[in-house]
Amino acid sequence: MFTDRELAYLRDHTLGRLASAGADGLPHVVPVRFRLSEKATSLEIGARDLPGRGQRRVYKDNATENPHLAIVVDDYTEEGTPRGLLIRGTAQFHDTGGEHVVRGGGPKWLELTPSSVSSWGIESAGYAPAIRRPF
């Protein structure tokens, strides 16, 4: 489970960097828009339709071959202290309903169910070692 501070942080942010790897094992990292699920048990990752490719994304192709993903959501405070979360988990691909995930999004989306969470600057000092725990 996310802590209350982590939940507040995730609700205040909509942009993260998603890491995936396909069957070839090559890493791929891309910025994505997300939202916390209604029950606060997963992250919902959506995308707009783009001219010429629709909602086709490398990370979605990778997730069908290897559903293990990680996302980093981070920033700096006004004082310059880093804070953020690293969420590792398993993705489930959905063909419909993505319009609710991000404004202007298409129907396809990924649901990332966490298996572990690491945080820094949220429950601890920004430069302290990240706190990692199973979800």
GROMACS .gro file of N, CA and C in nm, residues 16 20 26-27 29 39 49-50 54 59 66 72 78 83 91 103 106 113 115 117 132:
model
   63
   16GLY      N    1   0.529   1.082  -1.553
   16GLY     CA    2   0.634   0.995  -1.503
   16GLY      C    3   0.715   0.941  -1.618
   20SER      N    4   1.048  -0.003  -1.971
   20SER     CA    5   1.002  -0.135  -2.015
   20SER      C    6   1.115  -0.203  -2.090
   26LEU      N    7   1.615  -0.534  -2.437
   26LEU     CA    8   1.665  -0.398  -2.451
   26LEU      C    9   1.574  -0.301  -2.376
   27PRO      N   10   1.633  -0.211  -2.295
   27PRO     CA   11   1.552  -0.117  -2.218
   27PRO      C   12   1.494  -0.005  -2.303
   29VAL      N   13   1.282   0.373  -2.218
   29VAL     CA   14   1.229   0.466  -2.118
   29VAL      C   15   1.163   0.581  -2.192
   39LYS      N   16  -0.918   0.323  -0.653
   39LYS     CA   17  -0.895   0.254  -0.526
   39LYS      C   18  -0.752   0.271  -0.475
   49ASP      N   19  -0.415   0.951  -2.927
   49ASP     CA   20  -0.394   0.903  -3.063
   49ASP      C   21  -0.302   1.001  -3.133
   50LEU      N   22  -0.199   0.952  -3.199
   50LEU     CA   23  -0.107   1.038  -3.273
   50LEU      C   24  -0.125   1.017  -3.423
   54GLY      N   25  -0.166   0.628  -3.437
   54GLY     CA   26  -0.272   0.601  -3.340
   54GLY      C   27  -0.217   0.595  -3.200
   59TYR      N   28   0.637   0.096  -2.554
   59TYR     CA   29   0.618   0.039  -2.421
   59TYR      C   30   0.496  -0.051  -2.414
   66ASN      N   31   0.671  -0.862  -2.218
   66ASN     CA   32   0.733  -0.867  -2.085
   66ASN      C   33   0.655  -0.768  -1.997
   72VAL      N   34   0.912   0.605  -1.268
   72VAL     CA   35   0.964   0.703  -1.174
   72VAL      C   36   0.879   0.829  -1.187
   78GLU      N   37   1.086   2.348  -0.379
   78GLU     CA   38   1.130   2.486  -0.401
   78GLU      C   39   1.272   2.508  -0.351
   83ARG      N   40   1.273   1.459  -0.458
   83ARG     CA   41   1.174   1.370  -0.398
   83ARG      C   42   1.108   1.292  -0.510
   91ALA      N   43   0.223  -0.505  -1.560
   91ALA     CA   44   0.126  -0.432  -1.642
   91ALA      C   45   0.019  -0.524  -1.697
  103ARG      N   46  -0.679   1.321  -2.020
  103ARG     CA   47  -0.763   1.408  -2.104
  103ARG      C   48  -0.719   1.396  -2.250
  106GLY      N   49  -0.682   0.811  -2.589
  106GLY     CA   50  -0.751   0.712  -2.668
  106GLY      C   51  -0.798   0.596  -2.581
  113THR      N   52   0.021  -0.254  -1.174
  113THR     CA   53  -0.004  -0.296  -1.037
  113THR      C   54   0.130  -0.310  -0.967
  115SER      N   55   0.445  -0.400  -0.730
  115SER     CA   56   0.496  -0.510  -0.647
  115SER      C   57   0.593  -0.455  -0.543
  117VAL      N   58   0.769  -0.048  -0.397
  117VAL     CA   59   0.772   0.098  -0.403
  117VAL      C   60   0.896   0.146  -0.330
  132ARG      N   61   1.274   0.131   0.030
  132ARG     CA   62   1.211   0.034  -0.060
  132ARG      C   63   1.136  -0.070   0.022
   0.00000   0.00000   0.00000
